[in-house]
Coordinates of C-alpha atoms (C1' of nucleotides) in Angstrom, one line a residue:
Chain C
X1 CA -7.6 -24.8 -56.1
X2 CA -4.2 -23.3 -56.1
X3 CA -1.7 -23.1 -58.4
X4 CA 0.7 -25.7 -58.7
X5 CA 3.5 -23.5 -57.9
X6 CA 2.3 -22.6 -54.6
X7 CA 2.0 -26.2 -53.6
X8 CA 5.2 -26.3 -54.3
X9 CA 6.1 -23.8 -51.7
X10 CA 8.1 -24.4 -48.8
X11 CA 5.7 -24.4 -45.4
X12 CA 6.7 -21.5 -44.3
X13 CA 5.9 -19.3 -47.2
X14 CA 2.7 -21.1 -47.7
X15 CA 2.1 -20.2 -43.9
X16 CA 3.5 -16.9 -44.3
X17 CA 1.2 -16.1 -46.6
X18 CA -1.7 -17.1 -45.7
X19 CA -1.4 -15.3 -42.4
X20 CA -0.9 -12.4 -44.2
X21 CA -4.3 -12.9 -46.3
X22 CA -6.4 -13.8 -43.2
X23 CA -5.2 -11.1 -41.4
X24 CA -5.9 -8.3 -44.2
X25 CA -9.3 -9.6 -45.1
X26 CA -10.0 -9.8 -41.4
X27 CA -8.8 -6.2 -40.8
X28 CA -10.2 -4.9 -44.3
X29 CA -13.2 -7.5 -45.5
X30 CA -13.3 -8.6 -48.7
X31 CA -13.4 -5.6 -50.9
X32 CA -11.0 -3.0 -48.7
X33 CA -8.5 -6.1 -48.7
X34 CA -5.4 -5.2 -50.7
X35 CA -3.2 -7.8 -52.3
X36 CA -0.3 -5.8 -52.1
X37 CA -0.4 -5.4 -48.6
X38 CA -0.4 -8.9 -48.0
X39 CA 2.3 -9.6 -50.8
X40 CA 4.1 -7.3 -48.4
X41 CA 3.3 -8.8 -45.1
X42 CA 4.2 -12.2 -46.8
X43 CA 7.5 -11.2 -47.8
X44 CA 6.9 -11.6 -51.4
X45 CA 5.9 -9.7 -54.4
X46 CA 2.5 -8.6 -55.8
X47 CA 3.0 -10.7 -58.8
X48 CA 3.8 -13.6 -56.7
X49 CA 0.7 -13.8 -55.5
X50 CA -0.6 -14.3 -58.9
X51 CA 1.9 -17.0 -59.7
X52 CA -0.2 -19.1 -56.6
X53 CA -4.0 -17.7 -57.0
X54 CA -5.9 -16.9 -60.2
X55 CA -7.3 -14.3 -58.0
X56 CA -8.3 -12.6 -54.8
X57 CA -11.1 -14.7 -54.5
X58 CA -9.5 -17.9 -54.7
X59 CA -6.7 -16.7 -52.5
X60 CA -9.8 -16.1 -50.1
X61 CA -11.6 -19.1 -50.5
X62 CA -8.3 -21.2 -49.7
X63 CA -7.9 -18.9 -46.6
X64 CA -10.8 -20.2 -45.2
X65 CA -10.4 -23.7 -46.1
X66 CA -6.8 -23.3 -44.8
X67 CA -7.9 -22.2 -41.7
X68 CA -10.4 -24.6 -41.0
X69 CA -8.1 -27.3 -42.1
X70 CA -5.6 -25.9 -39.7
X71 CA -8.3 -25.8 -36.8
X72 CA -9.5 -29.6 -37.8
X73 CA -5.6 -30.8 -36.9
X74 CA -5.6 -29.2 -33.6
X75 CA -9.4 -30.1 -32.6
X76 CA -8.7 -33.8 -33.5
X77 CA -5.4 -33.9 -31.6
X78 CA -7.1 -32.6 -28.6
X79 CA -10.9 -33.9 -28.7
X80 CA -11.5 -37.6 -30.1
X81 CA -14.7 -37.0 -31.3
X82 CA -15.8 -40.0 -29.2
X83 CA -20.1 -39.9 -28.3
X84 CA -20.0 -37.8 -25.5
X85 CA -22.7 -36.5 -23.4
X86 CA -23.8 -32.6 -24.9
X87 CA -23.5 -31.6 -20.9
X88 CA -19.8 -32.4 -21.3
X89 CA -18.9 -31.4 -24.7
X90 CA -18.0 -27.9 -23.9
X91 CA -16.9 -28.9 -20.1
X92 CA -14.4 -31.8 -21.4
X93 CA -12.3 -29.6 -23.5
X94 CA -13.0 -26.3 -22.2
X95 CA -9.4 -26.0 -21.8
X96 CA -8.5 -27.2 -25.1
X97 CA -10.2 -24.4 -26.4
X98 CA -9.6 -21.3 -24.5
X99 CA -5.5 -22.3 -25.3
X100 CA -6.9 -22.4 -29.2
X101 CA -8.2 -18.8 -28.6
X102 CA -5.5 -17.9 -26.9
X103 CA -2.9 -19.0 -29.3
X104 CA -4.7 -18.1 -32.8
X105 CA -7.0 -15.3 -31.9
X106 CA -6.8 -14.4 -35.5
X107 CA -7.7 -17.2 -37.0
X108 CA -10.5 -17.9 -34.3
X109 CA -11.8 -14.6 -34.8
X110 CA -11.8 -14.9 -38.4
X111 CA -13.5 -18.2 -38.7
X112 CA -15.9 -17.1 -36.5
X113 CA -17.0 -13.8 -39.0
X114 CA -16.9 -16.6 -41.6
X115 CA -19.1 -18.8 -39.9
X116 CA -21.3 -15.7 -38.8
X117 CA -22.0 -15.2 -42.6
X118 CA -20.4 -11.5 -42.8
X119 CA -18.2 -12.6 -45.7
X120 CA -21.9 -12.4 -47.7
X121 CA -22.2 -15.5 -50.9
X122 CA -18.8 -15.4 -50.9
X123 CA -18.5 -18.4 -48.3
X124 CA -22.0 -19.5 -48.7
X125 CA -20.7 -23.0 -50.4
X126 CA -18.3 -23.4 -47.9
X127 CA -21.0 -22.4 -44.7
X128 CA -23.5 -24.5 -46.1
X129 CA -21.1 -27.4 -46.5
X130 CA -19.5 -26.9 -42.7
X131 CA -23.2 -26.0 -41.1
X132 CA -24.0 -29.6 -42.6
X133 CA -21.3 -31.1 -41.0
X134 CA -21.7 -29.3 -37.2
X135 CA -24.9 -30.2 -37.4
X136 CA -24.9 -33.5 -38.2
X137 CA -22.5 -34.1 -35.6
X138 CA -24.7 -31.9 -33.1
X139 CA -27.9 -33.7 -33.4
X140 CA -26.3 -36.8 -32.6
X141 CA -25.4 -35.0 -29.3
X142 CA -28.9 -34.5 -28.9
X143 CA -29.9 -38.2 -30.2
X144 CA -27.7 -39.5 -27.7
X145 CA -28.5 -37.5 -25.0
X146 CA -32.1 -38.3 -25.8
X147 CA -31.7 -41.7 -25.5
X148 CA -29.8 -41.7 -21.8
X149 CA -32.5 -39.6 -20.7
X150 CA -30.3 -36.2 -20.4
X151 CA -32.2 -34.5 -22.4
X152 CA -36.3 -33.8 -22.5
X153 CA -37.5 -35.7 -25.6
X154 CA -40.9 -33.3 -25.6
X155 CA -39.1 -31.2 -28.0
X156 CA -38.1 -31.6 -32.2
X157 CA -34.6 -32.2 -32.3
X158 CA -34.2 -29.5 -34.8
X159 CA -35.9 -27.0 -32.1
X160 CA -33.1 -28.3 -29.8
X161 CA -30.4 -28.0 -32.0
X162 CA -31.4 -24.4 -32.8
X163 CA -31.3 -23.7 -28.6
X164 CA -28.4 -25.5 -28.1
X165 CA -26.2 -23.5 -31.4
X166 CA -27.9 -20.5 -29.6
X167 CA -26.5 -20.9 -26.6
X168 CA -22.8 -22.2 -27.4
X169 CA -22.9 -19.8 -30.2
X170 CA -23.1 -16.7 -27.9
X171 CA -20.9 -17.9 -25.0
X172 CA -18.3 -18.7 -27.6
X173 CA -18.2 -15.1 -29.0
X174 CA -18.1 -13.8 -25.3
X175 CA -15.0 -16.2 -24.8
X176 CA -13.1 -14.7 -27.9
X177 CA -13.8 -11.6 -26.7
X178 CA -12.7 -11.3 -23.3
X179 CA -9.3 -13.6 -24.8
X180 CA -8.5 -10.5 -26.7
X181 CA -8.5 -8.6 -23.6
X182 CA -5.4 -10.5 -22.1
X183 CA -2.6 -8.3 -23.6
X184 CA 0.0 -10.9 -22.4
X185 CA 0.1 -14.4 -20.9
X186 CA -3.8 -15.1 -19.3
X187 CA -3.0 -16.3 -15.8
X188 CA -4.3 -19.4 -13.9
X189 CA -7.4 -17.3 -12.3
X190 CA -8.6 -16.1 -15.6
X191 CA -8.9 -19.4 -17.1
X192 CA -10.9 -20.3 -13.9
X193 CA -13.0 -17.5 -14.3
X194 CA -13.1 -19.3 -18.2
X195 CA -14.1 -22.6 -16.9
X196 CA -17.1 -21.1 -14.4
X197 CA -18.2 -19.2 -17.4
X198 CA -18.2 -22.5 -19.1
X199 CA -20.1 -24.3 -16.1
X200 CA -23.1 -21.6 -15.9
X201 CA -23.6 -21.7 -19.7
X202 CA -23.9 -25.7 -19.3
X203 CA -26.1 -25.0 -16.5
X204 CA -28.3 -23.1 -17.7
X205 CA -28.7 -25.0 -21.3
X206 CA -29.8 -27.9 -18.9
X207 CA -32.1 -26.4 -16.4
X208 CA -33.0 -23.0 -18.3
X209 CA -33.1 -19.7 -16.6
X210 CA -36.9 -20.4 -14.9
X211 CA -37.1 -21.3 -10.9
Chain U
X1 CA -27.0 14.2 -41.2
X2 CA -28.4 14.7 -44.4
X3 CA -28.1 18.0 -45.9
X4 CA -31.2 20.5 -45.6
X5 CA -32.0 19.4 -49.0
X6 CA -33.2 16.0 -48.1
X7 CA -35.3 16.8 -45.6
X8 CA -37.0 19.3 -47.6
X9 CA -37.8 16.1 -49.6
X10 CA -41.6 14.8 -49.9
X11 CA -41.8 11.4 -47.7
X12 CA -42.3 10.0 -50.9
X13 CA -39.4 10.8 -52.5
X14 CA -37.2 10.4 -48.9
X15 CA -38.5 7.0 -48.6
X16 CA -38.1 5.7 -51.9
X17 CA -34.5 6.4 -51.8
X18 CA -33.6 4.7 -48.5
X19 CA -35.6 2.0 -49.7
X20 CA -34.0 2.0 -52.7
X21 CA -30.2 2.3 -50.7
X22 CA -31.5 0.1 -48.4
X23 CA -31.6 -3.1 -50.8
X24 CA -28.8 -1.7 -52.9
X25 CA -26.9 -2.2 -49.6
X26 CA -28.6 -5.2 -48.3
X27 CA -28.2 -7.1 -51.6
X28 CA -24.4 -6.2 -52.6
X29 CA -22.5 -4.9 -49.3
X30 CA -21.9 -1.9 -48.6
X31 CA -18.6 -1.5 -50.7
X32 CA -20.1 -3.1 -53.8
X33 CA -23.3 -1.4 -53.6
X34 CA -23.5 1.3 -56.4
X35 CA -24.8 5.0 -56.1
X36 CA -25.6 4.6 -59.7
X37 CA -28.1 2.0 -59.2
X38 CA -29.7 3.8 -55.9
X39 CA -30.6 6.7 -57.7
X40 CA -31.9 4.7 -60.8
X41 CA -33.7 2.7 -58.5
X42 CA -35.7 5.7 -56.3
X43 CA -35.9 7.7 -59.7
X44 CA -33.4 10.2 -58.9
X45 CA -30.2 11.1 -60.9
X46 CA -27.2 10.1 -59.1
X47 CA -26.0 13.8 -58.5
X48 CA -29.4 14.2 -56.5
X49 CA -28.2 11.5 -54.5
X50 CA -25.1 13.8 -53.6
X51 CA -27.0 16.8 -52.9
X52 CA -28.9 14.8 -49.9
X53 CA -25.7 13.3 -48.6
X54 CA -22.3 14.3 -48.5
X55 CA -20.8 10.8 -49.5
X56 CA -21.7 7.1 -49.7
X57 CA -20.6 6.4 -46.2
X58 CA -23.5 9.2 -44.8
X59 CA -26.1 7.8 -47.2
X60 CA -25.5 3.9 -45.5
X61 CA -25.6 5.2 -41.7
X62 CA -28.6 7.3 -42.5
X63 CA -30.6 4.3 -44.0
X64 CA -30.0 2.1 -41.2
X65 CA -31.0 4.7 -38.9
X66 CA -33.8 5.6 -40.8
X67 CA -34.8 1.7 -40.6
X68 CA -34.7 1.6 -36.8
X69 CA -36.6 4.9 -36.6
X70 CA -39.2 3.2 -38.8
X71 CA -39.7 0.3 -36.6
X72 CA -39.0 2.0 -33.4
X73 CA -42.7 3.7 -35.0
X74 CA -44.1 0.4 -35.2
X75 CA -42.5 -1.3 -32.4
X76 CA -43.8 1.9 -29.9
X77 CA -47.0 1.2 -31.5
X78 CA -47.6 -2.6 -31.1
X79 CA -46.1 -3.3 -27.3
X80 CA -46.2 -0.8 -25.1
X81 CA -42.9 -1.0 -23.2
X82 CA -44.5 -2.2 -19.8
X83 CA -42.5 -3.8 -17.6
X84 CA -43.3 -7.5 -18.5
X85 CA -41.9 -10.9 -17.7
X86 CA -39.4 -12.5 -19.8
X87 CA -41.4 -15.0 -20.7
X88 CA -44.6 -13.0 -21.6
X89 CA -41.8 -10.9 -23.6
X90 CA -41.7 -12.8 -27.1
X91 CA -45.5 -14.3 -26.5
X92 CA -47.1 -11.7 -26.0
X93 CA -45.7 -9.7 -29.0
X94 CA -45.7 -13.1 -31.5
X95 CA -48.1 -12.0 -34.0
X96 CA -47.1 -8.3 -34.0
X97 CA -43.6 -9.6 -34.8
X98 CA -44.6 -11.8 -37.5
X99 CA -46.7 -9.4 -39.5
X100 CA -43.8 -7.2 -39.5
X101 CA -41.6 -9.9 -40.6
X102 CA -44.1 -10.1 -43.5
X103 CA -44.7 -6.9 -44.2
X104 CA -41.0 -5.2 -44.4
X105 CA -38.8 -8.3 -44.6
X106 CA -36.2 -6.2 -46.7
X107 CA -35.9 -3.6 -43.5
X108 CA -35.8 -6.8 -40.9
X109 CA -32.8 -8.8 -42.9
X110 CA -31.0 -5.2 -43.7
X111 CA -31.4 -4.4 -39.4
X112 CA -30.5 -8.5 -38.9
X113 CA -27.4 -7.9 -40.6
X114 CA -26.4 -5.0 -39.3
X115 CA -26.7 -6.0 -36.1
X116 CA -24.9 -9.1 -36.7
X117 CA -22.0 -6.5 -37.8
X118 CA -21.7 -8.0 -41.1
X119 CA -21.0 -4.3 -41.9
X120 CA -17.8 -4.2 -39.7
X121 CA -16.5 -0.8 -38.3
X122 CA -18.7 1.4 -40.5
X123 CA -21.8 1.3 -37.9
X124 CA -19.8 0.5 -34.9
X125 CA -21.2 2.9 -32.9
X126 CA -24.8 2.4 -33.9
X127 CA -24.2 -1.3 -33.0
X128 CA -22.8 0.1 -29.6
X129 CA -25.2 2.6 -28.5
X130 CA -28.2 -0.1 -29.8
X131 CA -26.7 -2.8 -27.8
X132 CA -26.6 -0.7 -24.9
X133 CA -30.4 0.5 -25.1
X134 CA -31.5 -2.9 -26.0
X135 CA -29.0 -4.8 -23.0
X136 CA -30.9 -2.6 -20.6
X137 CA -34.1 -3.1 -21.6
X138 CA -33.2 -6.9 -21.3
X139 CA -31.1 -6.6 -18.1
X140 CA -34.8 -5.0 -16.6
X141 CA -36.4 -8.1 -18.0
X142 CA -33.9 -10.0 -16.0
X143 CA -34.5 -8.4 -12.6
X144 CA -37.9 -8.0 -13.1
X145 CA -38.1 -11.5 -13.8
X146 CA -35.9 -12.2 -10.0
X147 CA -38.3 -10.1 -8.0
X148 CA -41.1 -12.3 -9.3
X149 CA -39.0 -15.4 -9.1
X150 CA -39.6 -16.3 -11.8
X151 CA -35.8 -16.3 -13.1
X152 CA -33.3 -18.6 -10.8
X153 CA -31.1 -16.0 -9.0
X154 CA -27.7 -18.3 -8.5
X155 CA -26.6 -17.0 -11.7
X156 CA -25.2 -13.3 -12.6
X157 CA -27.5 -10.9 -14.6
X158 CA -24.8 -10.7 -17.6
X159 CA -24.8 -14.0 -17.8
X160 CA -28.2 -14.5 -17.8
X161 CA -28.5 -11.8 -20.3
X162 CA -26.0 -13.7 -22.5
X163 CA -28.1 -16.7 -22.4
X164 CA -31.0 -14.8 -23.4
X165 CA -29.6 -13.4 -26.3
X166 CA -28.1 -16.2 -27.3
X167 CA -32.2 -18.0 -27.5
X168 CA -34.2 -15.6 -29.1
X169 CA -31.3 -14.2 -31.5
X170 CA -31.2 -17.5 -33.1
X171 CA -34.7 -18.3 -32.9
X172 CA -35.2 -14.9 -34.8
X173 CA -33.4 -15.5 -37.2
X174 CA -35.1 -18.7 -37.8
X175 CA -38.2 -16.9 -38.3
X176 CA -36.8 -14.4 -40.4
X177 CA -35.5 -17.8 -42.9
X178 CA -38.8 -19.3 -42.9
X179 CA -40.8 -15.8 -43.8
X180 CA -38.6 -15.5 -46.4
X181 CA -40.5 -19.0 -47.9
X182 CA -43.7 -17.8 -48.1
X183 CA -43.8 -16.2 -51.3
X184 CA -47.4 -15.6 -51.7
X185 CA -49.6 -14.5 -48.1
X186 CA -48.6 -16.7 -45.1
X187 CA -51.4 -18.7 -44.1
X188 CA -53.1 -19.7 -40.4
X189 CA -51.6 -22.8 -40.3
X190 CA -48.2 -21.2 -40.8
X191 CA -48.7 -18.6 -38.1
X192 CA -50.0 -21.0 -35.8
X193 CA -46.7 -23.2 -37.0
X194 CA -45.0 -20.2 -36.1
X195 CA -46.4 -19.7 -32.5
X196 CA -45.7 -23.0 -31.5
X197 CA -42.3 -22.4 -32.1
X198 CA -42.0 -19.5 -30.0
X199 CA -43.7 -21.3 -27.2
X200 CA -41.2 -23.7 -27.4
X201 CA -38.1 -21.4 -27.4
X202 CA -39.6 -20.4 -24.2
X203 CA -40.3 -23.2 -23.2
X204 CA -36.4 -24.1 -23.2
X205 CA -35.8 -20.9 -22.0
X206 CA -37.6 -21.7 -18.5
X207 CA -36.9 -25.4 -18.3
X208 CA -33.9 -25.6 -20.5
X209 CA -33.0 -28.7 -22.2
X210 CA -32.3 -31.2 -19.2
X211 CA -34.7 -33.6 -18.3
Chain E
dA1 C1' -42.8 39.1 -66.3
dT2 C1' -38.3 39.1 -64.5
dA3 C1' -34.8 38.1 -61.4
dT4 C1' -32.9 35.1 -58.1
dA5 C1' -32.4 31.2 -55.4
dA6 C1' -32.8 26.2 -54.9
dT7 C1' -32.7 21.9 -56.9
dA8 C1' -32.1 18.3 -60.6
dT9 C1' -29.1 16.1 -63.9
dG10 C1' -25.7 13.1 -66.2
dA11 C1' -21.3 13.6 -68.6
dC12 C1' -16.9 13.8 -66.8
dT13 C1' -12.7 13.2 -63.8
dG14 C1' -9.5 11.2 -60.8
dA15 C1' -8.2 7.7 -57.6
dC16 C1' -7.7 3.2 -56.7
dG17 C1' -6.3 -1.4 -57.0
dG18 C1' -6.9 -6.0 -59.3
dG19 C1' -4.6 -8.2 -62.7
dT20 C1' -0.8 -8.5 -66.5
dC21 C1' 3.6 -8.9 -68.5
dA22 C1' 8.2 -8.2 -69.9
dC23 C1' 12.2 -8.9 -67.7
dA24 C1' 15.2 -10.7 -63.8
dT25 C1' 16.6 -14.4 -60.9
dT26 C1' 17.0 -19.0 -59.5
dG27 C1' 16.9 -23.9 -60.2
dT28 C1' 17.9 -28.0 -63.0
dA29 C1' 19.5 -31.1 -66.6
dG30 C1' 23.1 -32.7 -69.7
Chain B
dC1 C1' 29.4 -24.1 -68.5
dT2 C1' 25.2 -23.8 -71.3
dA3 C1' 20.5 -24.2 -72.2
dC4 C1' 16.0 -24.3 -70.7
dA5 C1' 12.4 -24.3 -67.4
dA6 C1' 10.3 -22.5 -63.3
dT7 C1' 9.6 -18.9 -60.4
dG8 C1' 10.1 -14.0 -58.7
dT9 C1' 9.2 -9.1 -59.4
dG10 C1' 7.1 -4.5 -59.7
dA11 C1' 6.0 -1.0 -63.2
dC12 C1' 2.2 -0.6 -65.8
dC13 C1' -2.5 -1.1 -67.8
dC14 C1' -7.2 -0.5 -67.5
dG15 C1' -12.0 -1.0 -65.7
dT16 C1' -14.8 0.8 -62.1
dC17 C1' -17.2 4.0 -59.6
dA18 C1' -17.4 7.7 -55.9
dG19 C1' -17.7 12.2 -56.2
dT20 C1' -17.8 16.9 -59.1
dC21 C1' -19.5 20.4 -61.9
dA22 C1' -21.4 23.1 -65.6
dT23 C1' -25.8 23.4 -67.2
dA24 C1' -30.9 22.9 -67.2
dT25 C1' -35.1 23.0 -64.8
dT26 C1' -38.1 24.4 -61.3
dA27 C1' -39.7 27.2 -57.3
dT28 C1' -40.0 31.7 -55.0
dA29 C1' -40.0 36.5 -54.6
dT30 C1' -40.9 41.2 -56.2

DNA sequence: ATATAATATGACTGACGGGTCACATTGTAG
DNA sequence: CTACAATGTGACCCGTCAGTCATATTATAT
């Protein structure tokens, strides 16, 4: 959806600049968002801008996609997205994903306000397109799990998936949170304090809170 | 807030224009949303709009505190705010919360959102001081719950708590999706449809997912 | 009925910023 | 080195709309 001429780009000026834009609309939203702030931030000129994107918008909508795209290489490195137990999907690479956090609270952050809808229709095609694909990959959590006999089968699966997004939903919001209290390097104890977190939200999604 | 002059307003008048600024704001953002169009809307002239409120920023906070006030009314007036279990604590108020679903979804999505902070900054500190009153209303569920033992107790409040939220936020907003489907009067069936659902979600609150 | 205060109105203003464009700079081919 | 294409640049243009204000209307007081 970009120009030609910003393909063209070296990778770091591509980077540079998208950065830029993720960062001002994160800080700003859509509207408040100036492109000459992030012309500036990028290094480049206003008119540059235009030279890559027809217009705020698409510059935007290529943020996001950039992002994610940028997440999907990391995730993949990290996780093989073998069938795993839903119990042990957050467990497994709990530590994968706290360094994620750690090292791109920006972009975690602003995936997450996309994911959460605040970017309005804007991102609507996109959400609709990535809430298919979680899903889809979730309910075969719960299929699976179903079939070993890890999770009650009593239930819809679609009333299951809704608990289970819930659930990880929330804790993951709490985990971005407290991330952007560590104003330098988190130490060994804080991740441990991360991966007990991790182990009473799995808890919990498997026996519930009742006694 | 609002000058003298609006409150010297009929109701009538008062609430046509925060219903009128309510799904302005609800349907184009807050930065998008035109005074213009507000005024036209409540039958005003846009200047009268300026001799209520000092600027668009005032108007926005005073509609969404004028929605909570408006269901606080309700809300006061459907549940007594006994001490209840947590359990009980969606059940007990399932119909009340559906009609009102029904009756004002426009206020519900407009309070969804801004809860959700779609709005950013701007109600920042509504979201605050609402999060606080509603976290300890929730955290009294929680103990309550304890003392009865009816809530495991291995497990911190806040944590707990988070868990909580997590549930019936999503399962809300579920409700909230599928109300906005029925375009004509919801019928028994769907209530009923909508009951079992909550019994469900509380259902996997108590037992959770594992089996 | 008249004077005065309060409120209603919509044409107008000014700021803001997205998007353009004429020109500058750099890259490339022959 | 020259010509031409591609890219970079930022001053400028122009639509939009929040907020103002001079004037009209209505309410209140005497």
């Amino acid at each position: 959806m970009p120009k030609r001429t910003f393909h063209r780009l070296d990778d770091d000026k591509k980077e540079r600049i998208m950065r830029a834009a993720i960062e001002e609309f994160q800080a700003h939203g859509f509207e408040k968002a100036k492109i000459e702030t992030i012309a500036q931030n990028a290094g480049v000129a206003k008119g540059s801008i235009y030279q890559y994107f027809d217009d705020k918008r698409e510059l935007f909508l290529y943020a996001v996609t950039w992002g994610l795209e940028y997440f999907m290489k990391i995730i993949d490195r990290q996780t093989p997205l073998k069938d795993m137990d839903v119990y042990d999907y957050f467990l497994s690479s709990g530590r994968d994903r706290f360094e994620l956090i750690k090292n791109e609270p920006l972009l975690v952050a602003f995936s997450t306000d996309v994911a959460s809808g605040k970017y309005g229709t804007l991102t609507q095609e996109i959400n609709n397109e990535l809430g298919r694909v979680g899903e889809e990959y979730e309910l075969r959590l719960i299929a699976n799990g179903k079939k070993r006999g890890t999770i009650r089968d009593d239930l819809d699966d679609k009333v299951l998936l809704l608990f289970f997004q819930g659930v990880t939903e929330k804790f993951t919001m709490k985990i971005v949170e407290k991330v952007k209290d560590f104003k330098v390097e988190p130490t060994e104890e804080q991740f441990l304090e991360m991966e007990d977190f991790m182990k009473n939200m799995v808890s919990l999604l498997k026996q519930g809170m009742g006694r």
